[in-house]
PDB file of C-alpha atoms in Angstrom:
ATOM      1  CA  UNK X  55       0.000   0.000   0.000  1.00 42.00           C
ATOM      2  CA  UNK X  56       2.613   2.778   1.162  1.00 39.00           C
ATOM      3  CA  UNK X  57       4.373   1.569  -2.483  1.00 46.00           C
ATOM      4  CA  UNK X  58       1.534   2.620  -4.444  1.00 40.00           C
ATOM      5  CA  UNK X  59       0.677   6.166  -2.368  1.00 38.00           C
ATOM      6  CA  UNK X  60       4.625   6.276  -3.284  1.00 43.00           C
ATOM      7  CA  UNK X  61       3.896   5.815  -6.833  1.00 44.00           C
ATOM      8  CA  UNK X  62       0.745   8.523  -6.658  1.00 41.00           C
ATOM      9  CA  UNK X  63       3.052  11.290  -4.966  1.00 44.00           C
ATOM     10  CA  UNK X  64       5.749  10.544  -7.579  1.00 47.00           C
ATOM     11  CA  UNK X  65       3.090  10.883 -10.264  1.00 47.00           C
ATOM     12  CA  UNK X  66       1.692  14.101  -8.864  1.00 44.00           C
ATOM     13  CA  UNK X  67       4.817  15.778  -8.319  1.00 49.00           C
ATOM     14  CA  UNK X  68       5.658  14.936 -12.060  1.00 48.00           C
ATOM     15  CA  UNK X  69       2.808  16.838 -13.070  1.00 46.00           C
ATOM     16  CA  UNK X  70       3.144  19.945 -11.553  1.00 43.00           C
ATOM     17  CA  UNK X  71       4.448  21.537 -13.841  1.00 43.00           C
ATOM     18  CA  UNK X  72       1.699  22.733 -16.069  1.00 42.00           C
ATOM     19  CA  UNK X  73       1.066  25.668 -17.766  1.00 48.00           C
ATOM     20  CA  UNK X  74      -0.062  28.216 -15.251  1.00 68.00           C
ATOM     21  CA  UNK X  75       2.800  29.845 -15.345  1.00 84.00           C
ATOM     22  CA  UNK X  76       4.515  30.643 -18.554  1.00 90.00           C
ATOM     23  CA  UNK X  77       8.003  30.792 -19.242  1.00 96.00           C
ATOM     24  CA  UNK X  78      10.533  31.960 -21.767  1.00 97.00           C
ATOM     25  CA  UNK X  79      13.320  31.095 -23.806  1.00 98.00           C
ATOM     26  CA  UNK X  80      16.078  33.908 -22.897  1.00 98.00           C
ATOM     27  CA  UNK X  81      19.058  34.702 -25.547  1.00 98.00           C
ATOM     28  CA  UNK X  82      21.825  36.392 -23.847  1.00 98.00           C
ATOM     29  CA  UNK X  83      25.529  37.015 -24.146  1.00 97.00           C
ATOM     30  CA  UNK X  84      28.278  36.340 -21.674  1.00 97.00           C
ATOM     31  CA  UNK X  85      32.157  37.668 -22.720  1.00 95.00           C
ATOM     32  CA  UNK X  86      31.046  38.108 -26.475  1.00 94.00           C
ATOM     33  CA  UNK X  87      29.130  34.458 -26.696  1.00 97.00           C
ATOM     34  CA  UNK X  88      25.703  33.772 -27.386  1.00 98.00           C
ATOM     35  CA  UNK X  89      23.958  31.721 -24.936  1.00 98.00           C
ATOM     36  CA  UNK X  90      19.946  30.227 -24.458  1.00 98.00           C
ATOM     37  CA  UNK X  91      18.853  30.044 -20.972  1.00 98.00           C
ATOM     38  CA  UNK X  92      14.874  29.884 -19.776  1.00 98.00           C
ATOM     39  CA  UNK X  93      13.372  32.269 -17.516  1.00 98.00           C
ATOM     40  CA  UNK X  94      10.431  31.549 -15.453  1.00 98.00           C
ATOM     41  CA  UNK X  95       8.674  33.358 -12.498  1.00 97.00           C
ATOM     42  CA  UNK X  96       5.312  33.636 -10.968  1.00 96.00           C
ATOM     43  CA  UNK X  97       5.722  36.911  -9.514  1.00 92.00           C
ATOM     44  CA  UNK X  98       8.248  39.444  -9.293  1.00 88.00           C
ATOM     45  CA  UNK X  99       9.013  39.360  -5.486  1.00 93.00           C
ATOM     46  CA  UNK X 100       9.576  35.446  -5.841  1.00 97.00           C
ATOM     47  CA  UNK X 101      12.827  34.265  -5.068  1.00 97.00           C
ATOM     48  CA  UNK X 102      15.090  32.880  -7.113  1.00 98.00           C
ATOM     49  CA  UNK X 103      16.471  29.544  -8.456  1.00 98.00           C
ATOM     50  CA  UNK X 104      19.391  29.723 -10.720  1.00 98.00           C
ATOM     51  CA  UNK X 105      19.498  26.021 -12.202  1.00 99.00           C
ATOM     52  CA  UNK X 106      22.292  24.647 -13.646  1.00 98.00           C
ATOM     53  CA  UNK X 107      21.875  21.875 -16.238  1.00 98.00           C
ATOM     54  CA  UNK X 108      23.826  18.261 -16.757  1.00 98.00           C
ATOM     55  CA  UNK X 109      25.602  17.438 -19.073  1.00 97.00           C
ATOM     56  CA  UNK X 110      23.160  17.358 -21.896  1.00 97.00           C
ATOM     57  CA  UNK X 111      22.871  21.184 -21.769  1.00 98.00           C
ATOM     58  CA  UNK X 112      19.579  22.634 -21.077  1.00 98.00           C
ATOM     59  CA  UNK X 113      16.953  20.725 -22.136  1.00 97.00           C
ATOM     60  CA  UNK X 114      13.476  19.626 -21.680  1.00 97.00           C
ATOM     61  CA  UNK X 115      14.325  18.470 -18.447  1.00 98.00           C
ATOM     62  CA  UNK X 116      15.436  21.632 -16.834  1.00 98.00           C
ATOM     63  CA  UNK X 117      12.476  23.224 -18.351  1.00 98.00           C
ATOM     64  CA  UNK X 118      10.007  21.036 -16.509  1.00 97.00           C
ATOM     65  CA  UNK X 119      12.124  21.273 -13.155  1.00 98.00           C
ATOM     66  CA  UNK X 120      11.952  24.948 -13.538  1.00 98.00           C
ATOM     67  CA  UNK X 121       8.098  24.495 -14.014  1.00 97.00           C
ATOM     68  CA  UNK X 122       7.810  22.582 -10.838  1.00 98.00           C
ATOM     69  CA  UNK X 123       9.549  25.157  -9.423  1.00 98.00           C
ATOM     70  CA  UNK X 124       7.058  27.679 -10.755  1.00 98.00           C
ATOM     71  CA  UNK X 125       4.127  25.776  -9.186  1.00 97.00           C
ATOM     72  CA  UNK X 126       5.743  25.993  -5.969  1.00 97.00           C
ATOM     73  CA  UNK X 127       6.069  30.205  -5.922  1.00 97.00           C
ATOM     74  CA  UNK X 128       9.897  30.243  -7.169  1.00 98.00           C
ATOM     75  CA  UNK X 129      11.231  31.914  -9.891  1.00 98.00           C
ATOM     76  CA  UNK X 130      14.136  30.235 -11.746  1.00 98.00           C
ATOM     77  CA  UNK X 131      16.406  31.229 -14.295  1.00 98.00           C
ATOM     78  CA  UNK X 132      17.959  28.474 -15.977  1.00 98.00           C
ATOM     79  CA  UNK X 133      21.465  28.950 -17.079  1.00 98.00           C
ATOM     80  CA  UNK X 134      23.339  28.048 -20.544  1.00 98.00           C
ATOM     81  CA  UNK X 135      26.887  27.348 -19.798  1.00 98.00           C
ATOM     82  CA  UNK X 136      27.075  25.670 -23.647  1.00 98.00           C
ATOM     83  CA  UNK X 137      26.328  28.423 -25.720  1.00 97.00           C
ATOM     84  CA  UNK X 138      23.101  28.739 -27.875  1.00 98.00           C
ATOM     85  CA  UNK X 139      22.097  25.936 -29.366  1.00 95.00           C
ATOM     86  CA  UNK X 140      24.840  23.435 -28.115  1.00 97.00           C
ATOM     87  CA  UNK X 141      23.076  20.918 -26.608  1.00 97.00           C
ATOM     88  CA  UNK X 142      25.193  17.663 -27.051  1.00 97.00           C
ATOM     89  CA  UNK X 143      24.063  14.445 -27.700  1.00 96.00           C
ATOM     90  CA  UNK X 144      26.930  12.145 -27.614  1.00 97.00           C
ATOM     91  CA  UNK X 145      28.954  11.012 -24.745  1.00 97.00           C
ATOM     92  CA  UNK X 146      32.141  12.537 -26.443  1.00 97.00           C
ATOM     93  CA  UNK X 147      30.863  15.388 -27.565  1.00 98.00           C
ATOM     94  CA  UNK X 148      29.346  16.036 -23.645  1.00 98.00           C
ATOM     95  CA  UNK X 149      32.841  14.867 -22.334  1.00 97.00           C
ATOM     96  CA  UNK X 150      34.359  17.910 -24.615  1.00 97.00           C
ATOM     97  CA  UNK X 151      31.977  20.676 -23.472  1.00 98.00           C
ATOM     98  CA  UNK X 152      31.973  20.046 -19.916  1.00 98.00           C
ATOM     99  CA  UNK X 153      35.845  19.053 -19.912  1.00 97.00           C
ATOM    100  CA  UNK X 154      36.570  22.362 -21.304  1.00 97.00           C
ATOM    101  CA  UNK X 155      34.716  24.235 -18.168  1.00 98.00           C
ATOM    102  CA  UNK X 156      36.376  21.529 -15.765  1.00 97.00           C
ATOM    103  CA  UNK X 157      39.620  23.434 -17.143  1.00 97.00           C
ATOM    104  CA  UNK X 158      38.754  26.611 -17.258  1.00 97.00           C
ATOM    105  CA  UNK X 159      37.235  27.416 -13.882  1.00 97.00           C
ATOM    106  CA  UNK X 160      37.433  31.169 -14.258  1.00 97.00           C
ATOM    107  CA  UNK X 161      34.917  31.073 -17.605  1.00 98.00           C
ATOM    108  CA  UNK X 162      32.882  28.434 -15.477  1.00 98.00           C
ATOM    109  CA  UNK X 163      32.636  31.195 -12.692  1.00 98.00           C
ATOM    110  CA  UNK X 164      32.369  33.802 -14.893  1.00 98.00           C
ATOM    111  CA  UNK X 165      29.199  31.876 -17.273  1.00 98.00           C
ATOM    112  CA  UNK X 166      27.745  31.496 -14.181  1.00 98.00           C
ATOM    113  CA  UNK X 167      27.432  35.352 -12.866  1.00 98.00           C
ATOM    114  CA  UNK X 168      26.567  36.007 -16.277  1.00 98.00           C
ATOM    115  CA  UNK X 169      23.321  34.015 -15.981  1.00 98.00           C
ATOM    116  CA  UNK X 170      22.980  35.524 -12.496  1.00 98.00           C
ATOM    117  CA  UNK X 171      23.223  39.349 -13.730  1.00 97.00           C
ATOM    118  CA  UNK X 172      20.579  38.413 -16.641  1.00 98.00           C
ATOM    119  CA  UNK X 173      18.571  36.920 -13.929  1.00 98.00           C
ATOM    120  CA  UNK X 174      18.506  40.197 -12.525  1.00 97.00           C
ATOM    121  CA  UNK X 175      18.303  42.427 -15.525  1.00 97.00           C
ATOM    122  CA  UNK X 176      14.990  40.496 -16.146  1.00 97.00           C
ATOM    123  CA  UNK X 177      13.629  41.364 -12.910  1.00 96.00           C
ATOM    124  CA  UNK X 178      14.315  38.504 -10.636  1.00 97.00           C
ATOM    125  CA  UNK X 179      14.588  38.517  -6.725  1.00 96.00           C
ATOM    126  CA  UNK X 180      18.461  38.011  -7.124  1.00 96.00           C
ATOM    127  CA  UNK X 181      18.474  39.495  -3.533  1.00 95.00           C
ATOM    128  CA  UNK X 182      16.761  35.956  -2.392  1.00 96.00           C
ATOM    129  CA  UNK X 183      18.300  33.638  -4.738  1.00 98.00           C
ATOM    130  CA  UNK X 184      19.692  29.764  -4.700  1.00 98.00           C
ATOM    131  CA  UNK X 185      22.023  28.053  -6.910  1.00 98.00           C
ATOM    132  CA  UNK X 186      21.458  24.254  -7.337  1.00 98.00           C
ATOM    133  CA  UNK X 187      22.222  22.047 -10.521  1.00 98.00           C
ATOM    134  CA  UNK X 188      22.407  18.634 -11.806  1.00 98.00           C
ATOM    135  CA  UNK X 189      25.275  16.548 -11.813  1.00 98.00           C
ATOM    136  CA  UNK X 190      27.658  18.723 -13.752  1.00 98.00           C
ATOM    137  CA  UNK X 191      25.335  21.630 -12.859  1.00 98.00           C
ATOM    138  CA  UNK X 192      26.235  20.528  -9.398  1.00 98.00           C
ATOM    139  CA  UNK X 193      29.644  20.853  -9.572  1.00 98.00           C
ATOM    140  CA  UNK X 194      29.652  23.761 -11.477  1.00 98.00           C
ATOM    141  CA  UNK X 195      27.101  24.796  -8.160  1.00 98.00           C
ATOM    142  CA  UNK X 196      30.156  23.951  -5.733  1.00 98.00           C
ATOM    143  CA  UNK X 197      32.569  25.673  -7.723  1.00 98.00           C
ATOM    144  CA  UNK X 198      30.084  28.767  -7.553  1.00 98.00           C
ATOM    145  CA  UNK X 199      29.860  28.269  -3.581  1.00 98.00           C
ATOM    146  CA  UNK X 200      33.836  27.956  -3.517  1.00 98.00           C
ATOM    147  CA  UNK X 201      34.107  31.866  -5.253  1.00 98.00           C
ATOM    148  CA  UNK X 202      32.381  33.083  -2.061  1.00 97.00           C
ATOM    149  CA  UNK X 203      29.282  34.561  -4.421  1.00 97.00           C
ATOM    150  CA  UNK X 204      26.378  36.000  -2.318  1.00 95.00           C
ATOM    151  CA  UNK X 205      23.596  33.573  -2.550  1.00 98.00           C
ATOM    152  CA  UNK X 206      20.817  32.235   0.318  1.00 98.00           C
ATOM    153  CA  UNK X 207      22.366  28.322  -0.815  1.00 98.00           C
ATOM    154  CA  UNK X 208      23.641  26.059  -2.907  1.00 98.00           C
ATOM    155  CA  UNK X 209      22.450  22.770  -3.745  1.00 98.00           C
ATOM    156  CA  UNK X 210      23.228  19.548  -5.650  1.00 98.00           C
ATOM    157  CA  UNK X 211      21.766  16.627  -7.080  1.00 98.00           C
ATOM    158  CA  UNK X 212      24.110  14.097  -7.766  1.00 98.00           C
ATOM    159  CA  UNK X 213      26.736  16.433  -8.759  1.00 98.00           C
ATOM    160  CA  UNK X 214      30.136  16.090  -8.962  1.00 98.00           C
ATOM    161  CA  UNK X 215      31.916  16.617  -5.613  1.00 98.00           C
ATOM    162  CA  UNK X 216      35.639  17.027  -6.062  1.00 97.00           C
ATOM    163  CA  UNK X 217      37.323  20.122  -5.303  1.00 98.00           C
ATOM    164  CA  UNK X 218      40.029  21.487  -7.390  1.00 97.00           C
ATOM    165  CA  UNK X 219      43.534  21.754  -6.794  1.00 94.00           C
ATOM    166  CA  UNK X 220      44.555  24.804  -5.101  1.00 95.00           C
ATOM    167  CA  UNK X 221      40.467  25.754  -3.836  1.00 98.00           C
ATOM    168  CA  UNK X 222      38.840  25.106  -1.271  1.00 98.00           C
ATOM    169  CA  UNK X 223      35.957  26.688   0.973  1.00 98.00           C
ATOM    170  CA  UNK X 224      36.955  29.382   2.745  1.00 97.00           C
ATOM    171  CA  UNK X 225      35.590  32.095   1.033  1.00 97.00           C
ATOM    172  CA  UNK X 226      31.577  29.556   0.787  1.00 98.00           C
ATOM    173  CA  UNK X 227      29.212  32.106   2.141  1.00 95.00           C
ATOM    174  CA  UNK X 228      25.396  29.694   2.839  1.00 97.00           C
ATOM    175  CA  UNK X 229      25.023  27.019   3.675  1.00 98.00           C
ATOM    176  CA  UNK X 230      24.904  23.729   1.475  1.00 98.00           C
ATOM    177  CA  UNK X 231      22.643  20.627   0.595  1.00 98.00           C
ATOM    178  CA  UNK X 232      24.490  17.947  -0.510  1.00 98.00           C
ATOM    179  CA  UNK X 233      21.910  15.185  -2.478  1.00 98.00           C
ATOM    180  CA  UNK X 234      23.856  12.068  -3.742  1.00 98.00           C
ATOM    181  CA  UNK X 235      23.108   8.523  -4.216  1.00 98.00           C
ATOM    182  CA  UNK X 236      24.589   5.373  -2.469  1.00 97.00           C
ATOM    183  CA  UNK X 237      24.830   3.465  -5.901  1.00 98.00           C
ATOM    184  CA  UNK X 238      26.363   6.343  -7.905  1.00 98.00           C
ATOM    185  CA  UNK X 239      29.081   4.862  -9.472  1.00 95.00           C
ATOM    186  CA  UNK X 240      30.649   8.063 -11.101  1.00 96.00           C
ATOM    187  CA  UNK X 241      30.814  10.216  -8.144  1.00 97.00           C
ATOM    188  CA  UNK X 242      32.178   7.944  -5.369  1.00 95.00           C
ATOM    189  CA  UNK X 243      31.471   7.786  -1.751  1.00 96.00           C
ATOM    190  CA  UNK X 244      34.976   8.537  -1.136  1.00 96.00           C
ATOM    191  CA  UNK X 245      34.011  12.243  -2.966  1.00 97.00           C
ATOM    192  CA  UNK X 246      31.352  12.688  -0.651  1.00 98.00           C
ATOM    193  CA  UNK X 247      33.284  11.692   2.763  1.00 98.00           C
ATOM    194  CA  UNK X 248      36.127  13.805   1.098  1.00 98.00           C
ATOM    195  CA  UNK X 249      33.974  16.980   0.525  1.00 98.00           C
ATOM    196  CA  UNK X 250      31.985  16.334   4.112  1.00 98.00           C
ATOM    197  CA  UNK X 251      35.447  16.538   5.825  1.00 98.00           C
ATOM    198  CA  UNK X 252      36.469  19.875   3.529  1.00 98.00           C
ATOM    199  CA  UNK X 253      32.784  21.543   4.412  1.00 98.00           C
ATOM    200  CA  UNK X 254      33.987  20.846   8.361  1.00 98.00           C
ATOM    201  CA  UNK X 255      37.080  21.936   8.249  1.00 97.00           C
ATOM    202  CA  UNK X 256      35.972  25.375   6.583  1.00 98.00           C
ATOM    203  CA  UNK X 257      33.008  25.571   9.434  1.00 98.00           C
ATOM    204  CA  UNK X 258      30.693  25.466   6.451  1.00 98.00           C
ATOM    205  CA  UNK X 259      27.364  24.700   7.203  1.00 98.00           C
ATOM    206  CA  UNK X 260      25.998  22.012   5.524  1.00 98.00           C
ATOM    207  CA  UNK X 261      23.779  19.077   5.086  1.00 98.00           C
ATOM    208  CA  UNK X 262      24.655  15.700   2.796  1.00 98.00           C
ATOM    209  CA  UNK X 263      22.049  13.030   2.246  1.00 98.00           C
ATOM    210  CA  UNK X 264      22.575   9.720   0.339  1.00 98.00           C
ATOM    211  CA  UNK X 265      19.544   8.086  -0.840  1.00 98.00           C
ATOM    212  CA  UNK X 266      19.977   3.955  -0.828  1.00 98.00           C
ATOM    213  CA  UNK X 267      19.852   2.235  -4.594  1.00 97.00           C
ATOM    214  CA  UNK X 268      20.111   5.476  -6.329  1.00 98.00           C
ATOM    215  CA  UNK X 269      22.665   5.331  -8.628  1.00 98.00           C
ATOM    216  CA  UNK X 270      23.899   8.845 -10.591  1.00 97.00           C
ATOM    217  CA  UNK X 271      21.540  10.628 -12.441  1.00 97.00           C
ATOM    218  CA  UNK X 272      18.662   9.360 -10.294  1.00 98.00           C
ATOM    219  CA  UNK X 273      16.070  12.024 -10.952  1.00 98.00           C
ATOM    220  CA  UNK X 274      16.193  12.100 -14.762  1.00 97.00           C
ATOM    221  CA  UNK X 275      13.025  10.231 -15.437  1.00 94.00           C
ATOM    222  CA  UNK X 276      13.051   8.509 -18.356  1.00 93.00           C
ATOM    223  CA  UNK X 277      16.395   7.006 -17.858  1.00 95.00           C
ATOM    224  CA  UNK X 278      17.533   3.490 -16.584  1.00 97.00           C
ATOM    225  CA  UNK X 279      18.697   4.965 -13.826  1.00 97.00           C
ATOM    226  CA  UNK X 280      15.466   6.669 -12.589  1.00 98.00           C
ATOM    227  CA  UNK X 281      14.389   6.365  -8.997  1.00 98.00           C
ATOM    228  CA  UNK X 282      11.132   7.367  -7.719  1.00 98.00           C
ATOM    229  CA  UNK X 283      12.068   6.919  -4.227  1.00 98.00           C
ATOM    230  CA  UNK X 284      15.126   9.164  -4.253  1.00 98.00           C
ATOM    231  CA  UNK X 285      13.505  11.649  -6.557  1.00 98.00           C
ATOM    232  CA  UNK X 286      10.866  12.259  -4.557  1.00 98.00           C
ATOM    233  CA  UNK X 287      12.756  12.330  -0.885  1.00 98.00           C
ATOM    234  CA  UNK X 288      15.382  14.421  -2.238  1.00 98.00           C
ATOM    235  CA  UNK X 289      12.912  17.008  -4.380  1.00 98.00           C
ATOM    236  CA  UNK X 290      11.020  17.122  -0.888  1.00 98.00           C
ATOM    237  CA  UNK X 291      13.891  18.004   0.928  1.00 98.00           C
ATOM    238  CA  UNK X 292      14.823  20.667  -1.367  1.00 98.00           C
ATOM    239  CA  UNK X 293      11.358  22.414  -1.710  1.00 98.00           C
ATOM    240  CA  UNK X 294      11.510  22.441   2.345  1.00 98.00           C
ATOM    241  CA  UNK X 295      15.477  23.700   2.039  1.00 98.00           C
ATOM    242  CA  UNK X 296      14.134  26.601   0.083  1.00 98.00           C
ATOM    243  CA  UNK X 297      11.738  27.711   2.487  1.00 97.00           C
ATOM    244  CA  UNK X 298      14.056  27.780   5.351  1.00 97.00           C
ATOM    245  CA  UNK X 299      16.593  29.710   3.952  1.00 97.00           C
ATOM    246  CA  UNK X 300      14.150  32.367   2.612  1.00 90.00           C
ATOM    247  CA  UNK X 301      10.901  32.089   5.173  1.00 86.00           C
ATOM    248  CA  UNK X 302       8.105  33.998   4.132  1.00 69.00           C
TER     249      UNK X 302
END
């Protein structure tokens, strides 16, 4: 019985995100390069949710995340750390664009204030905002926290963990909610001990769950790696996360 209300929340919390709120495709430029992020917001005091995508660029999927998002009274910019209309599809071609950003961590910091000052030349509560991403959009969320930006948190879904040579989190500002699966066979448990242990030693506050079975990429529905229980539990967490670092 408690399996199938599972399956019923799941299903509900898929279909949030409907069209009550619209949003927009957003062309911007960053340093001289075009870039296509998505802007949504249900009313101009909401705060903010700059989302960071995988991998696979920004897609469908962030779309509808931002749309849940909507439905729950945030506003959320999604950012474009590609460039317009790169939106890989092979696992090469996703290994190049994010490997490039891995090695150029000042462009990855800079793409991602970029997306934060459109966020706030189109009107968004950047005064009450969050950063959070998926999997490379995590990392890229860490290595946002690590540049000591001002923002209410920072959150990850299975995101990459490492820190690079030479950083570390001195300068991390909010607090941080770590979301990471037990099975996740890219980004090891060893990463997540590791960064717990950094996030200490900086007197970071912080907050690192690890869902059981889940391997990496476990909220991309769709996928083989899918899991409803983690997906739900972890989106939970998150919604209550953003009320508690900007109460109404």
């Amino acid at each position: 019985m408690k399996g199938k209300l599972l399956l019923v929340a799941v299903s509900m919390l898929m279909s949030f995100a409907t069209q009550a709120v619209e949003g927009r495709t957003v062309n911007y430029r960053v340093d001289g390069q075009e870039f296509e992020g998505y802007y949504i917001s249900p009313d101009a005091k909401a705060p903010l949710v700059l989302m960071i995508h995988d991998w696979d660029g920004l897609t469908d999927y962030e779309v509808k995340r931002a749309q849940m998002l909507a439905e729950e009274g945030y506003a959320v910019f999604a950012a474009d750390l590609f460039g317009a209309g790169v939106r890989p599809t092979k696992v090469e071609d996703k290994r190049q664009h994010t490997g490039e950003l891995y090695k150029d961590r000042q462009k990855m910091r800079a793409l991602l204030n970029g997306a934060l000052q459109m966020a706030d030349s189109l009107g968004a509560n950047t005064e009450q905002a969050v950063a959070m991403g998926y999997c490379f959009g995590g990392a890229a969320v860490l290595e946002m926290a690590r540049s000591g930006a001002e923002m209410k948190g920072f959150v990850t879904f299975h995101g990459g963990l490492k820190t690079p040579q030479g950083q570390d989190y001195s300068k991390a500002k909010s607090s941080l909610l770590i979301l990471h699966g037990a099975a996740d066979q890219a980004i090891s448990m060893e990463d997540f001990v590791a960064l717990s242990r950094e996030l200490e030693k900086a007197s970071v506050e912080n907050e690192m769950i690890v869902y059981s079975d889940a391997p990496h990429a476990f909220t991309v529905y769709g996928s083989d790696n899918y899991r409803q229980v983690a997906d739900y539990k972890s989106w939970q967490r998150f919604l209550s996360y953003l009320k508690a670092v900007n109460p109404s």
